[in-house]
mmCIF file of C-alpha atoms in Angstrom:
data_model
loop_
_atom_site.group_PDB
_atom_site.id
_atom_site.type_symbol
_atom_site.label_atom_id
_atom_site.label_comp_id
_atom_site.label_asym_id
_atom_site.label_seq_id
_atom_site.Cartn_x
_atom_site.Cartn_y
_atom_site.Cartn_z
ATOM 1 C CA UNK A 1 1.148 18.364 7.846
ATOM 2 C CA UNK A 2 3.746 19.658 9.907
ATOM 3 C CA UNK A 3 3.090 16.675 12.437
ATOM 4 C CA UNK A 4 3.379 13.381 9.334
ATOM 5 C CA UNK A 5 6.561 15.297 7.416
ATOM 6 C CA UNK A 6 8.265 15.080 10.930
ATOM 7 C CA UNK A 7 8.068 11.693 11.103
ATOM 8 C CA UNK A 8 9.901 11.052 7.686
ATOM 9 C CA UNK A 9 13.718 10.686 10.303
ATOM 10 C CA UNK A 10 12.757 8.222 12.278
ATOM 11 C CA UNK A 11 10.568 6.387 9.711
ATOM 12 C CA UNK A 12 14.296 5.510 8.143
ATOM 13 C CA UNK A 13 15.382 4.750 11.082
ATOM 14 C CA UNK A 14 13.164 2.001 11.408
ATOM 15 C CA UNK A 15 13.237 0.868 7.137
ATOM 16 C CA UNK A 16 16.361 0.298 8.365
ATOM 17 C CA UNK A 17 16.153 -2.546 10.337
ATOM 18 C CA UNK A 18 -9.533 -0.383 -4.721
ATOM 19 C CA UNK A 19 -10.684 -0.956 -7.497
ATOM 20 C CA UNK A 20 -12.862 -0.659 -9.097
ATOM 21 C CA UNK A 21 -16.416 -0.384 -7.279
ATOM 22 C CA UNK A 22 -20.123 -0.313 -8.265
ATOM 23 C CA UNK A 23 -21.895 3.492 -8.905
ATOM 24 C CA UNK A 24 -24.727 2.678 -6.708
ATOM 25 C CA UNK A 25 -21.381 1.991 -3.904
ATOM 26 C CA UNK A 26 -19.527 4.982 -4.717
ATOM 27 C CA UNK A 27 -22.971 6.746 -4.232
ATOM 28 C CA UNK A 28 -23.258 5.444 -1.073
ATOM 29 C CA UNK A 29 -19.460 6.105 0.380
ATOM 30 C CA UNK A 30 -19.796 9.568 -0.459
ATOM 31 C CA UNK A 31 -22.409 10.420 1.298
ATOM 32 C CA UNK A 32 -20.559 9.340 4.675
ATOM 33 C CA UNK A 33 -20.491 13.222 6.236
ATOM 34 C CA UNK A 34 -16.499 12.948 7.405
ATOM 35 C CA UNK A 35 -16.800 13.862 10.372
ATOM 36 C CA UNK A 36 -18.784 10.848 10.936
ATOM 37 C CA UNK A 37 -15.187 10.011 10.874
ATOM 38 C CA UNK A 38 -12.797 8.906 13.543
ATOM 39 C CA UNK A 39 -10.074 11.192 13.789
ATOM 40 C CA UNK A 40 -6.432 11.038 13.116
ATOM 41 C CA UNK A 41 -3.373 10.995 15.008
ATOM 42 C CA UNK A 42 -0.541 13.146 13.340
ATOM 43 C CA UNK A 43 1.216 9.835 12.248
ATOM 44 C CA UNK A 44 -2.068 8.698 10.126
ATOM 45 C CA UNK A 45 -0.488 8.584 6.388
ATOM 46 C CA UNK A 46 -3.731 9.192 5.879
ATOM 47 C CA UNK A 47 -3.206 13.456 5.268
ATOM 48 C CA UNK A 48 -1.706 12.653 2.453
ATOM 49 C CA UNK A 49 -4.065 14.899 0.039
ATOM 50 C CA UNK A 50 -1.700 13.709 -2.292
ATOM 51 C CA UNK A 51 -4.213 11.994 -5.749
ATOM 52 C CA UNK A 52 -3.915 9.011 -6.873
ATOM 53 C CA UNK A 53 -4.489 6.988 -9.970
ATOM 54 C CA UNK A 54 -5.592 3.185 -9.992
ATOM 55 C CA UNK A 55 -5.242 0.426 -12.100
ATOM 56 C CA UNK A 56 -8.787 1.291 -14.184
ATOM 57 C CA UNK A 57 -8.237 5.084 -14.113
ATOM 58 C CA UNK A 58 -10.066 5.981 -11.311
ATOM 59 C CA UNK A 59 -8.410 8.906 -8.126
ATOM 60 C CA UNK A 60 -8.333 7.918 -5.330
ATOM 61 C CA UNK A 61 -6.779 9.654 -1.953
ATOM 62 C CA UNK A 62 -5.304 7.777 0.979
ATOM 63 C CA UNK A 63 -7.662 8.670 3.002
ATOM 64 C CA UNK A 64 -10.294 6.325 1.101
ATOM 65 C CA UNK A 65 -8.909 3.565 2.655
ATOM 66 C CA UNK A 66 -10.031 4.367 6.466
ATOM 67 C CA UNK A 67 -12.105 1.968 8.632
ATOM 68 C CA UNK A 68 -9.760 -0.542 7.835
ATOM 69 C CA UNK A 69 -6.131 -2.300 7.949
ATOM 70 C CA UNK A 70 -4.070 -2.158 5.076
ATOM 71 C CA UNK A 71 -1.096 -3.486 3.376
ATOM 72 C CA UNK A 72 0.958 -1.522 1.072
ATOM 73 C CA UNK A 73 5.059 -1.655 -0.278
ATOM 74 C CA UNK A 74 6.053 0.047 -3.050
ATOM 75 C CA UNK A 75 7.678 -1.763 -6.026
ATOM 76 C CA UNK A 76 7.639 -1.494 -10.064
ATOM 77 C CA UNK A 77 5.810 -3.864 -12.838
ATOM 78 C CA UNK A 78 8.471 -4.450 -14.698
ATOM 79 C CA UNK A 79 11.013 -5.749 -11.714
ATOM 80 C CA UNK A 80 12.649 -9.173 -12.854
ATOM 81 C CA UNK A 81 13.303 -9.983 -9.112
ATOM 82 C CA UNK A 82 12.377 -7.897 -6.187
ATOM 83 C CA UNK A 83 8.861 -7.039 -6.538
ATOM 84 C CA UNK A 84 7.735 -10.940 -7.419
ATOM 85 C CA UNK A 85 8.791 -12.294 -4.199
ATOM 86 C CA UNK A 86 6.980 -8.820 -2.220
ATOM 87 C CA UNK A 87 4.085 -9.430 -4.831
ATOM 88 C CA UNK A 88 4.352 -13.596 -3.453
ATOM 89 C CA UNK A 89 5.073 -12.427 0.373
ATOM 90 C CA UNK A 90 2.320 -10.591 0.458
ATOM 91 C CA UNK A 91 0.168 -13.489 -0.822
ATOM 92 C CA UNK A 92 0.693 -15.538 1.910
ATOM 93 C CA UNK A 93 0.853 -12.430 4.448
ATOM 94 C CA UNK A 94 -3.294 -13.381 2.790
ATOM 95 C CA UNK A 95 -3.538 -16.355 2.996
ATOM 96 C CA UNK A 96 -2.102 -16.538 6.715
ATOM 97 C CA UNK A 97 -5.413 -15.122 7.501
ATOM 98 C CA UNK A 98 -9.063 -16.274 9.082
ATOM 99 C CA UNK A 99 -10.439 -16.358 6.159
ATOM 100 C CA UNK A 100 -13.654 -13.809 7.828
ATOM 101 C CA UNK A 101 -10.919 -11.442 8.857
ATOM 102 C CA UNK A 102 -9.369 -11.237 5.419
ATOM 103 C CA UNK A 103 -12.650 -9.988 3.288
ATOM 104 C CA UNK A 104 -12.254 -7.404 5.312
ATOM 105 C CA UNK A 105 -8.366 -6.091 4.363
ATOM 106 C CA UNK A 106 -6.796 -4.709 1.958
ATOM 107 C CA UNK A 107 -3.838 -4.787 0.172
ATOM 108 C CA UNK A 108 -1.891 -2.520 -1.993
ATOM 109 C CA UNK A 109 0.839 -2.159 -4.538
ATOM 110 C CA UNK A 110 2.337 1.553 -4.913
ATOM 111 C CA UNK A 111 4.462 2.179 -8.497
ATOM 112 C CA UNK A 112 7.810 3.919 -8.684
ATOM 113 C CA UNK A 113 7.583 4.534 -12.337
ATOM 114 C CA UNK A 114 6.089 6.880 -13.157
ATOM 115 C CA UNK A 115 6.801 7.409 -16.495
ATOM 116 C CA UNK A 116 6.234 3.042 -17.679
ATOM 117 C CA UNK A 117 3.413 1.507 -14.615
ATOM 118 C CA UNK A 118 -0.253 3.059 -16.652
ATOM 119 C CA UNK A 119 -3.316 1.843 -15.596
ATOM 120 C CA UNK A 120 -3.518 -0.273 -18.537
ATOM 121 C CA UNK A 121 0.089 -1.324 -17.566
ATOM 122 C CA UNK A 122 -1.115 -2.236 -13.822
ATOM 123 C CA UNK A 123 -3.949 -3.754 -14.468
ATOM 124 C CA UNK A 124 -1.941 -6.601 -17.243
ATOM 125 C CA UNK A 125 0.324 -6.632 -13.801
ATOM 126 C CA UNK A 126 -3.151 -7.652 -11.957
ATOM 127 C CA UNK A 127 -4.146 -9.828 -14.027
ATOM 128 C CA UNK A 128 -0.718 -11.303 -14.702
ATOM 129 C CA UNK A 129 -0.323 -11.837 -10.968
ATOM 130 C CA UNK A 130 -4.360 -12.976 -10.227
ATOM 131 C CA UNK A 131 -4.286 -9.703 -8.189
ATOM 132 C CA UNK A 132 -8.290 -10.436 -6.537
ATOM 133 C CA UNK A 133 -10.734 -7.531 -6.170
ATOM 134 C CA UNK A 134 -9.747 -6.586 -2.339
ATOM 135 C CA UNK A 135 -5.650 -5.553 -4.270
ATOM 136 C CA UNK A 136 -5.390 -2.491 -5.149
ATOM 137 C CA UNK A 137 -2.916 -1.201 -7.395
ATOM 138 C CA UNK A 138 -1.933 3.000 -7.581
ATOM 139 C CA UNK A 139 0.705 5.109 -9.903
ATOM 140 C CA UNK A 140 0.672 8.466 -8.294
ATOM 141 C CA UNK A 141 3.904 11.483 -9.851
ATOM 142 C CA UNK A 142 7.264 11.490 -8.371
ATOM 143 C CA UNK A 143 6.806 14.351 -6.405
ATOM 144 C CA UNK A 144 3.818 12.037 -3.666
ATOM 145 C CA UNK A 145 5.783 8.609 -4.758
ATOM 146 C CA UNK A 146 8.282 9.782 -3.601
ATOM 147 C CA UNK A 147 6.827 11.820 -0.234
ATOM 148 C CA UNK A 148 4.610 8.230 0.501
ATOM 149 C CA UNK A 149 8.169 6.769 -0.046
ATOM 150 C CA UNK A 150 10.572 8.571 2.552
ATOM 151 C CA UNK A 151 7.401 7.804 4.958
ATOM 152 C CA UNK A 152 7.340 4.294 4.379
ATOM 153 C CA UNK A 153 10.832 4.908 5.104
ATOM 154 C CA UNK A 154 11.619 3.237 2.203
ATOM 155 C CA UNK A 155 14.441 4.416 -0.432
ATOM 156 C CA UNK A 156 14.507 3.613 -4.575
ATOM 157 C CA UNK A 157 17.675 4.895 -7.067
ATOM 158 C CA UNK A 158 16.271 4.761 -10.128
ATOM 159 C CA UNK A 159 19.388 3.466 -13.488
ATOM 160 C CA UNK A 160 20.539 3.905 -16.767
ATOM 161 C CA UNK A 161 17.598 1.506 -17.561
ATOM 162 C CA UNK A 162 14.798 2.954 -16.397
ATOM 163 C CA UNK A 163 14.712 -0.162 -13.682
ATOM 164 C CA UNK A 164 14.730 0.369 -9.267
ATOM 165 C CA UNK A 165 16.803 -0.518 -7.095
ATOM 166 C CA UNK A 166 14.708 -0.154 -4.171
ATOM 167 C CA UNK A 167 14.230 -1.064 -0.262
ATOM 168 C CA UNK A 168 11.773 -4.246 0.864
ATOM 169 C CA UNK A 169 9.230 -3.200 2.759
ATOM 170 C CA UNK A 170 6.439 -4.474 3.970
ATOM 171 C CA UNK A 171 3.934 -2.430 6.690
ATOM 172 C CA UNK A 172 1.130 -2.945 7.897
ATOM 173 C CA UNK A 173 -1.674 -0.419 8.225
ATOM 174 C CA UNK A 174 -3.729 0.306 11.579
ATOM 175 C CA UNK A 175 -8.070 1.756 10.113
ATOM 176 C CA UNK A 176 -6.571 4.917 11.078
ATOM 177 C CA UNK A 177 -3.815 5.047 8.600
ATOM 178 C CA UNK A 178 -0.931 5.073 10.622
ATOM 179 C CA UNK A 179 2.147 1.781 9.951
ATOM 180 C CA UNK A 180 1.620 -0.699 13.130
ATOM 181 C CA UNK A 181 4.457 -2.737 12.024
ATOM 182 C CA UNK A 182 6.708 -3.054 8.716
ATOM 183 C CA UNK A 183 8.125 -6.774 7.474
ATOM 184 C CA UNK A 184 11.404 -6.231 5.731
ATOM 185 C CA UNK A 185 13.098 -7.939 3.429
ATOM 186 C CA UNK A 186 12.252 -10.334 1.243
ATOM 187 C CA UNK A 187 10.775 -13.774 1.836
ATOM 188 C CA UNK A 188 10.166 -13.582 5.516
ATOM 189 C CA UNK A 189 7.503 -15.567 7.125
ATOM 190 C CA UNK A 190 4.219 -14.262 7.648
ATOM 191 C CA UNK A 191 3.089 -14.695 11.041
ATOM 192 C CA UNK A 192 4.569 -11.542 12.161
ATOM 193 C CA UNK A 193 2.011 -9.835 10.143
ATOM 194 C CA UNK A 194 -0.402 -11.742 9.777
ATOM 195 C CA UNK A 195 -1.327 -11.863 13.963
ATOM 196 C CA UNK A 196 -0.656 -7.598 13.726
ATOM 197 C CA UNK A 197 -3.891 -8.785 11.511
ATOM 198 C CA UNK A 198 -5.592 -10.615 13.948
ATOM 199 C CA UNK A 199 -5.163 -8.381 17.017
ATOM 200 C CA UNK A 200 -6.301 -5.459 15.225
ATOM 201 C CA UNK A 201 -9.946 -7.792 13.950
ATOM 202 C CA UNK A 202 -11.835 -5.876 16.710
ATOM 203 C CA UNK A 203 -11.813 -3.194 15.662
ATOM 204 C CA UNK A 204 -12.769 -3.995 11.557
#
């Protein structure tokens, strides 16, 4: 964990430039020995031991994403400008993928808003934006949000109205939780991230 936290300054510099599963599927997942998973590098975000809650009010640890690439960003559901564009940019990345690869990639939205973004609010956001099953919406505790934002190189600040000024960063994680590429800004060309995902395809 010390090695992972040591990456925070580096990631700030670079930034400047699953939904519900069936009971049987859950049982199958829990029966896979942890020792059979590939070892994680010191750079993996999956070392974080924080527990998050999805829009179905189920607890999730980031290590559960191990095994396939994930496109991840941080947002808040009541955001009126940047966050809807971030979601649209992620949808464009998803649409740019061949179908056989698209089904093996996860998309994750993690909220800054620990006060207002309850599981029910996130579920309503999912329905409003028609987000499919391979998209995961998460909320967490204040300290966990701060830690993950730092590791992703995302800065945010809450204002007097409870809204957030924040960096607009979409990160691509490989199957072991390492940051492969970061897309900075809004309305960017989805092709660089899509191409990077396709280069990861042999490992899917």
